[in-house]
Amino acid sequence: QVQLVESGGGLVQPGGSLRLSCAASGSIFSINTMGWYRQAPGKQREFLARITSGDSTNYADSVKGRFTISRDNAKNTVYLQMNSLKPEDTAVYFCTARVVTTARVTFDSWGQGTQVTVSS
């Protein structure tokens, strides 16, 4: 059993910043790639950023230069620092992780999502 729990969402004014966290817990042997996606009302889930176990990163063009992904392997946690937020960043934000369990089963786990609303 593996769980991902996001936190840090909320209401922020345009131009503001938020930092999302996502902590993985459970029967974890190791975590490979971790990432963030978002889904706005009426839209498909959109890739934002990913980070490998070796700290290589890549970003969607829509957030490059504004969002930064990082991870703390000791805490099984991934972060998303979001700066210069725009109203179009409003969405539910999800984290994901490719987890290897203690039973050596590999699968993609998803969090439940956290709401980010950018509005004045």
Short mmCIF file of N, CA and C in Angstrom, two decimals:
data_model
loop_
_atom_site.label_atom_id
_atom_site.label_comp_id
_atom_site.label_asym_id
_atom_site.label_seq_id
_atom_site.Cartn_x
_atom_site.Cartn_y
_atom_site.Cartn_z
N GLN A 1 0.85 -1.19 0.00
CA GLN A 1 0.00 0.00 0.00
C GLN A 1 0.89 1.24 0.00
N VAL A 2 0.65 2.12 -0.97
CA VAL A 2 1.41 3.36 -1.09
C VAL A 2 0.44 4.51 -1.21
N GLN A 3 0.72 5.59 -0.53
CA GLN A 3 -0.12 6.79 -0.61
C GLN A 3 0.73 8.00 -0.96
N LEU A 4 0.15 8.87 -1.78
CA LEU A 4 0.74 10.18 -2.04
C LEU A 4 -0.23 11.23 -1.54
N VAL A 5 0.26 12.16 -0.74
CA VAL A 5 -0.59 13.20 -0.17
C VAL A 5 -0.02 14.56 -0.52
N GLU A 6 -0.81 15.34 -1.28
CA GLU A 6 -0.40 16.70 -1.65
C GLU A 6 -0.85 17.69 -0.59
N SER A 7 -0.13 18.79 -0.50
CA SER A 7 -0.51 19.89 0.36
C SER A 7 0.06 21.18 -0.22
N GLY A 8 -0.45 22.31 0.28
CA GLY A 8 0.09 23.59 -0.12
C GLY A 8 -0.75 24.38 -1.09
N GLY A 9 -1.85 23.80 -1.54
CA GLY A 9 -2.71 24.54 -2.45
C GLY A 9 -3.47 25.64 -1.73
N GLY A 10 -4.18 26.45 -2.50
CA GLY A 10 -4.97 27.52 -1.91
C GLY A 10 -5.26 28.62 -2.89
N LEU A 11 -5.67 29.75 -2.35
CA LEU A 11 -6.02 30.93 -3.14
C LEU A 11 -4.86 31.91 -3.11
N VAL A 12 -4.46 32.38 -4.28
CA VAL A 12 -3.36 33.33 -4.37
C VAL A 12 -3.69 34.36 -5.43
N GLN A 13 -3.19 35.57 -5.26
CA GLN A 13 -3.42 36.62 -6.24
C GLN A 13 -2.50 36.44 -7.45
N PRO A 14 -2.91 36.95 -8.59
CA PRO A 14 -2.03 36.90 -9.77
C PRO A 14 -0.68 37.53 -9.45
N GLY A 15 0.37 36.86 -9.93
CA GLY A 15 1.72 37.30 -9.64
C GLY A 15 2.30 36.71 -8.37
N GLY A 16 1.48 36.05 -7.59
CA GLY A 16 1.92 35.47 -6.34
C GLY A 16 2.59 34.12 -6.51
N SER A 17 2.92 33.51 -5.38
CA SER A 17 3.64 32.24 -5.37
C SER A 17 2.98 31.26 -4.42
N LEU A 18 3.15 30.00 -4.74
CA LEU A 18 2.75 28.90 -3.86
C LEU A 18 3.78 27.80 -3.97
N ARG A 19 3.91 27.03 -2.92
CA ARG A 19 4.76 25.84 -2.95
C ARG A 19 3.93 24.62 -2.58
N LEU A 20 3.83 23.70 -3.52
CA LEU A 20 3.12 22.46 -3.29
C LEU A 20 4.10 21.39 -2.82
N SER A 21 3.60 20.53 -1.94
CA SER A 21 4.38 19.39 -1.47
C SER A 21 3.58 18.12 -1.72
N CYS A 22 4.30 17.03 -1.89
CA CYS A 22 3.65 15.73 -2.07
C CYS A 22 4.53 14.69 -1.40
N ALA A 23 3.99 14.08 -0.35
CA ALA A 23 4.75 13.10 0.41
C ALA A 23 4.22 11.69 0.13
N ALA A 24 5.13 10.80 -0.15
CA ALA A 24 4.79 9.40 -0.39
C ALA A 24 5.06 8.60 0.88
N SER A 25 4.16 7.67 1.15
CA SER A 25 4.33 6.82 2.32
C SER A 25 3.80 5.43 2.03
N GLY A 26 4.21 4.48 2.87
CA GLY A 26 3.75 3.12 2.70
C GLY A 26 4.89 2.16 2.46
N SER A 27 4.57 1.09 1.73
CA SER A 27 5.53 0.00 1.50
C SER A 27 6.45 0.34 0.32
N ILE A 28 7.32 1.32 0.55
CA ILE A 28 8.17 1.85 -0.51
C ILE A 28 9.58 1.31 -0.39
N PHE A 29 10.07 0.72 -1.47
CA PHE A 29 11.48 0.34 -1.55
C PHE A 29 12.29 1.48 -2.16
N SER A 30 11.77 2.04 -3.24
CA SER A 30 12.42 3.18 -3.86
C SER A 30 11.40 3.93 -4.73
N ILE A 31 11.76 5.15 -5.09
CA ILE A 31 10.91 5.96 -5.97
C ILE A 31 11.75 6.43 -7.14
N ASN A 32 11.29 6.19 -8.32
CA ASN A 32 12.00 6.63 -9.51
C ASN A 32 11.54 8.05 -9.86
N THR A 33 10.94 8.24 -11.00
CA THR A 33 10.51 9.57 -11.41
C THR A 33 9.31 10.05 -10.60
N MET A 34 9.32 11.33 -10.24
CA MET A 34 8.19 11.97 -9.59
C MET A 34 7.76 13.16 -10.46
N GLY A 35 6.50 13.48 -10.40
CA GLY A 35 6.04 14.55 -11.28
C GLY A 35 4.79 15.24 -10.80
N TRP A 36 4.45 16.30 -11.53
CA TRP A 36 3.25 17.07 -11.25
C TRP A 36 2.44 17.25 -12.53
N TYR A 37 1.14 17.16 -12.37
CA TYR A 37 0.17 17.41 -13.43
C TYR A 37 -0.90 18.33 -12.86
N ARG A 38 -1.72 18.85 -13.73
CA ARG A 38 -2.88 19.63 -13.28
C ARG A 38 -4.04 19.40 -14.21
N GLN A 39 -5.21 19.67 -13.68
CA GLN A 39 -6.43 19.55 -14.48
C GLN A 39 -7.37 20.68 -14.14
N ALA A 40 -7.64 21.49 -15.14
CA ALA A 40 -8.60 22.59 -15.00
C ALA A 40 -9.99 22.09 -15.38
N PRO A 41 -11.03 22.75 -14.89
CA PRO A 41 -12.40 22.32 -15.22
C PRO A 41 -12.63 22.24 -16.72
N GLY A 42 -13.15 21.11 -17.17
CA GLY A 42 -13.46 20.94 -18.58
C GLY A 42 -12.27 20.66 -19.47
N LYS A 43 -11.09 20.48 -18.85
CA LYS A 43 -9.89 20.24 -19.65
C LYS A 43 -9.25 18.91 -19.27
N GLN A 44 -8.37 18.43 -20.15
CA GLN A 44 -7.66 17.19 -19.86
C GLN A 44 -6.52 17.45 -18.88
N ARG A 45 -6.12 16.38 -18.23
CA ARG A 45 -4.99 16.50 -17.31
C ARG A 45 -3.74 16.86 -18.11
N GLU A 46 -2.98 17.81 -17.59
CA GLU A 46 -1.85 18.40 -18.29
C GLU A 46 -0.55 18.13 -17.52
N PHE A 47 0.45 17.64 -18.23
CA PHE A 47 1.77 17.46 -17.64
C PHE A 47 2.40 18.81 -17.33
N LEU A 48 3.06 18.93 -16.17
CA LEU A 48 3.75 20.16 -15.80
C LEU A 48 5.25 19.97 -15.68
N ALA A 49 5.67 18.99 -14.89
CA ALA A 49 7.09 18.83 -14.61
C ALA A 49 7.35 17.43 -14.07
N ARG A 50 8.60 16.97 -14.30
CA ARG A 50 9.02 15.70 -13.72
C ARG A 50 10.46 15.79 -13.29
N ILE A 51 10.81 14.95 -12.33
CA ILE A 51 12.17 14.91 -11.83
C ILE A 51 12.54 13.45 -11.61
N THR A 52 13.71 13.07 -12.10
CA THR A 52 14.16 11.69 -11.96
C THR A 52 14.84 11.48 -10.61
N SER A 53 15.17 10.26 -10.33
CA SER A 53 15.88 9.95 -9.08
C SER A 53 17.27 10.57 -9.08
N GLY A 54 17.77 10.89 -10.27
CA GLY A 54 19.06 11.56 -10.39
C GLY A 54 18.96 13.06 -10.49
N ASP A 55 17.75 13.58 -10.23
CA ASP A 55 17.48 15.02 -10.21
C ASP A 55 17.49 15.68 -11.59
N SER A 56 17.37 14.90 -12.65
CA SER A 56 17.14 15.51 -13.96
C SER A 56 15.68 15.97 -14.03
N THR A 57 15.49 17.14 -14.62
CA THR A 57 14.14 17.70 -14.67
C THR A 57 13.74 18.05 -16.09
N ASN A 58 12.45 18.05 -16.33
CA ASN A 58 11.94 18.70 -17.53
C ASN A 58 10.55 19.27 -17.24
N TYR A 59 10.19 20.26 -18.04
CA TYR A 59 9.00 21.06 -17.78
C TYR A 59 8.17 21.25 -19.04
N ALA A 60 6.89 21.45 -18.82
CA ALA A 60 6.02 21.87 -19.92
C ALA A 60 6.35 23.32 -20.27
N ASP A 61 6.19 23.67 -21.52
CA ASP A 61 6.48 25.04 -21.95
C ASP A 61 5.64 26.06 -21.20
N SER A 62 4.44 25.66 -20.82
CA SER A 62 3.52 26.60 -20.17
C SER A 62 3.99 27.05 -18.79
N VAL A 63 4.91 26.28 -18.18
CA VAL A 63 5.35 26.64 -16.83
C VAL A 63 6.86 26.84 -16.74
N LYS A 64 7.56 26.60 -17.84
CA LYS A 64 9.02 26.72 -17.81
C LYS A 64 9.42 28.14 -17.43
N GLY A 65 10.34 28.25 -16.49
CA GLY A 65 10.80 29.56 -16.03
C GLY A 65 9.99 30.12 -14.88
N ARG A 66 8.82 29.54 -14.63
CA ARG A 66 7.98 30.01 -13.52
C ARG A 66 7.87 28.97 -12.41
N PHE A 67 7.85 27.70 -12.78
CA PHE A 67 7.70 26.61 -11.81
C PHE A 67 9.03 25.87 -11.68
N THR A 68 9.31 25.40 -10.48
CA THR A 68 10.51 24.61 -10.23
C THR A 68 10.15 23.36 -9.44
N ILE A 69 10.54 22.21 -9.96
CA ILE A 69 10.31 20.95 -9.27
C ILE A 69 11.58 20.53 -8.54
N SER A 70 11.41 19.97 -7.36
CA SER A 70 12.55 19.45 -6.60
C SER A 70 12.05 18.28 -5.76
N ARG A 71 13.00 17.57 -5.16
CA ARG A 71 12.61 16.42 -4.35
C ARG A 71 13.58 16.24 -3.20
N ASP A 72 13.06 15.63 -2.15
CA ASP A 72 13.86 15.26 -0.98
C ASP A 72 13.71 13.74 -0.85
N ASN A 73 14.72 13.02 -1.28
CA ASN A 73 14.62 11.56 -1.31
C ASN A 73 14.52 10.97 0.10
N ALA A 74 15.14 11.61 1.06
CA ALA A 74 15.09 11.11 2.44
C ALA A 74 13.67 11.18 2.99
N LYS A 75 12.89 12.11 2.47
CA LYS A 75 11.50 12.29 2.94
C LYS A 75 10.48 11.74 1.95
N ASN A 76 10.96 11.15 0.84
CA ASN A 76 10.04 10.67 -0.21
C ASN A 76 9.04 11.75 -0.61
N THR A 77 9.55 12.95 -0.78
CA THR A 77 8.69 14.11 -1.03
C THR A 77 9.15 14.85 -2.28
N VAL A 78 8.17 15.29 -3.05
CA VAL A 78 8.44 16.13 -4.21
C VAL A 78 7.74 17.46 -4.01
N TYR A 79 8.36 18.51 -4.50
CA TYR A 79 7.85 19.87 -4.34
C TYR A 79 7.64 20.52 -5.70
N LEU A 80 6.75 21.49 -5.72
CA LEU A 80 6.57 22.33 -6.90
C LEU A 80 6.48 23.77 -6.43
N GLN A 81 7.54 24.51 -6.68
CA GLN A 81 7.53 25.95 -6.39
C GLN A 81 6.94 26.67 -7.59
N MET A 82 5.88 27.41 -7.35
CA MET A 82 5.17 28.09 -8.43
C MET A 82 5.24 29.59 -8.21
N ASN A 83 5.85 30.28 -9.13
CA ASN A 83 6.00 31.73 -9.06
C ASN A 83 5.26 32.39 -10.22
N SER A 84 5.06 33.68 -10.10
CA SER A 84 4.41 34.46 -11.16
C SER A 84 3.12 33.79 -11.62
N LEU A 85 2.29 33.43 -10.67
CA LEU A 85 1.08 32.69 -10.99
C LEU A 85 0.09 33.55 -11.77
N LYS A 86 -0.62 32.88 -12.67
CA LYS A 86 -1.59 33.54 -13.54
C LYS A 86 -2.97 32.91 -13.31
N PRO A 87 -4.02 33.63 -13.63
CA PRO A 87 -5.37 33.03 -13.48
C PRO A 87 -5.50 31.70 -14.24
N GLU A 88 -4.83 31.57 -15.35
CA GLU A 88 -4.92 30.32 -16.12
C GLU A 88 -4.18 29.15 -15.46
N ASP A 89 -3.48 29.42 -14.37
CA ASP A 89 -2.87 28.33 -13.60
C ASP A 89 -3.87 27.68 -12.64
N THR A 90 -5.06 28.25 -12.55
CA THR A 90 -6.09 27.69 -11.69
C THR A 90 -6.45 26.28 -12.13
N ALA A 91 -6.35 25.34 -11.20
CA ALA A 91 -6.60 23.94 -11.53
C ALA A 91 -6.44 23.10 -10.26
N VAL A 92 -6.77 21.83 -10.37
CA VAL A 92 -6.40 20.85 -9.35
C VAL A 92 -5.05 20.28 -9.74
N TYR A 93 -4.13 20.30 -8.81
CA TYR A 93 -2.76 19.85 -9.06
C TYR A 93 -2.55 18.47 -8.43
N PHE A 94 -2.00 17.57 -9.23
CA PHE A 94 -1.78 16.18 -8.82
C PHE A 94 -0.30 15.85 -8.88
N CYS A 95 0.16 15.10 -7.90
CA CYS A 95 1.51 14.56 -8.00
C CYS A 95 1.44 13.09 -8.37
N THR A 96 2.53 12.61 -8.92
CA THR A 96 2.63 11.21 -9.27
C THR A 96 4.05 10.73 -9.00
N ALA A 97 4.17 9.45 -8.75
CA ALA A 97 5.48 8.87 -8.49
C ALA A 97 5.52 7.44 -9.01
N ARG A 98 6.61 7.09 -9.64
CA ARG A 98 6.82 5.69 -10.05
C ARG A 98 7.51 5.00 -8.88
N VAL A 99 6.74 4.18 -8.21
CA VAL A 99 7.17 3.58 -6.95
C VAL A 99 7.56 2.12 -7.16
N VAL A 100 8.64 1.73 -6.51
CA VAL A 100 8.98 0.31 -6.40
C VAL A 100 8.65 -0.09 -4.96
N THR A 101 7.75 -1.02 -4.79
CA THR A 101 7.34 -1.41 -3.44
C THR A 101 8.35 -2.37 -2.82
N THR A 102 8.14 -2.62 -1.56
CA THR A 102 9.01 -3.58 -0.87
C THR A 102 8.87 -4.98 -1.44
N ALA A 103 7.78 -5.23 -2.14
CA ALA A 103 7.60 -6.50 -2.84
C ALA A 103 8.19 -6.47 -4.24
N ARG A 104 8.88 -5.36 -4.56
CA ARG A 104 9.54 -5.18 -5.85
C ARG A 104 8.55 -5.10 -7.00
N VAL A 105 7.38 -4.58 -6.68
CA VAL A 105 6.40 -4.28 -7.72
C VAL A 105 6.52 -2.81 -8.08
N THR A 106 6.54 -2.50 -9.37
CA THR A 106 6.66 -1.12 -9.83
C THR A 106 5.32 -0.64 -10.38
N PHE A 107 4.89 0.51 -9.92
CA PHE A 107 3.65 1.07 -10.45
C PHE A 107 3.65 2.58 -10.26
N ASP A 108 2.74 3.23 -10.98
CA ASP A 108 2.59 4.69 -10.88
C ASP A 108 1.49 5.02 -9.89
N SER A 109 1.86 5.74 -8.85
CA SER A 109 0.91 6.15 -7.83
C SER A 109 0.56 7.61 -8.03
N TRP A 110 -0.69 7.96 -7.70
CA TRP A 110 -1.18 9.33 -7.85
C TRP A 110 -1.74 9.84 -6.53
N GLY A 111 -1.56 11.13 -6.30
CA GLY A 111 -2.19 11.76 -5.16
C GLY A 111 -3.64 12.12 -5.46
N GLN A 112 -4.31 12.64 -4.45
CA GLN A 112 -5.74 12.95 -4.59
C GLN A 112 -5.98 14.34 -5.18
N GLY A 113 -4.94 15.14 -5.24
CA GLY A 113 -5.06 16.47 -5.83
C GLY A 113 -5.23 17.56 -4.79
N THR A 114 -4.74 18.73 -5.13
CA THR A 114 -4.91 19.91 -4.29
C THR A 114 -5.29 21.08 -5.19
N GLN A 115 -6.25 21.86 -4.74
CA GLN A 115 -6.79 22.96 -5.54
C GLN A 115 -5.89 24.19 -5.45
N VAL A 116 -5.57 24.75 -6.60
CA VAL A 116 -4.88 26.04 -6.68
C VAL A 116 -5.78 27.00 -7.44
N THR A 117 -6.08 28.12 -6.82
CA THR A 117 -6.92 29.13 -7.44
C THR A 117 -6.16 30.45 -7.47
N VAL A 118 -6.01 31.00 -8.67
CA VAL A 118 -5.31 32.27 -8.85
C VAL A 118 -6.34 33.31 -9.24
N SER A 119 -6.59 34.23 -8.34
CA SER A 119 -7.65 35.21 -8.58
C SER A 119 -7.43 36.42 -7.69
N SER A 120 -7.84 37.57 -8.19
CA SER A 120 -7.78 38.78 -7.38
C SER A 120 -9.11 39.03 -6.68
#
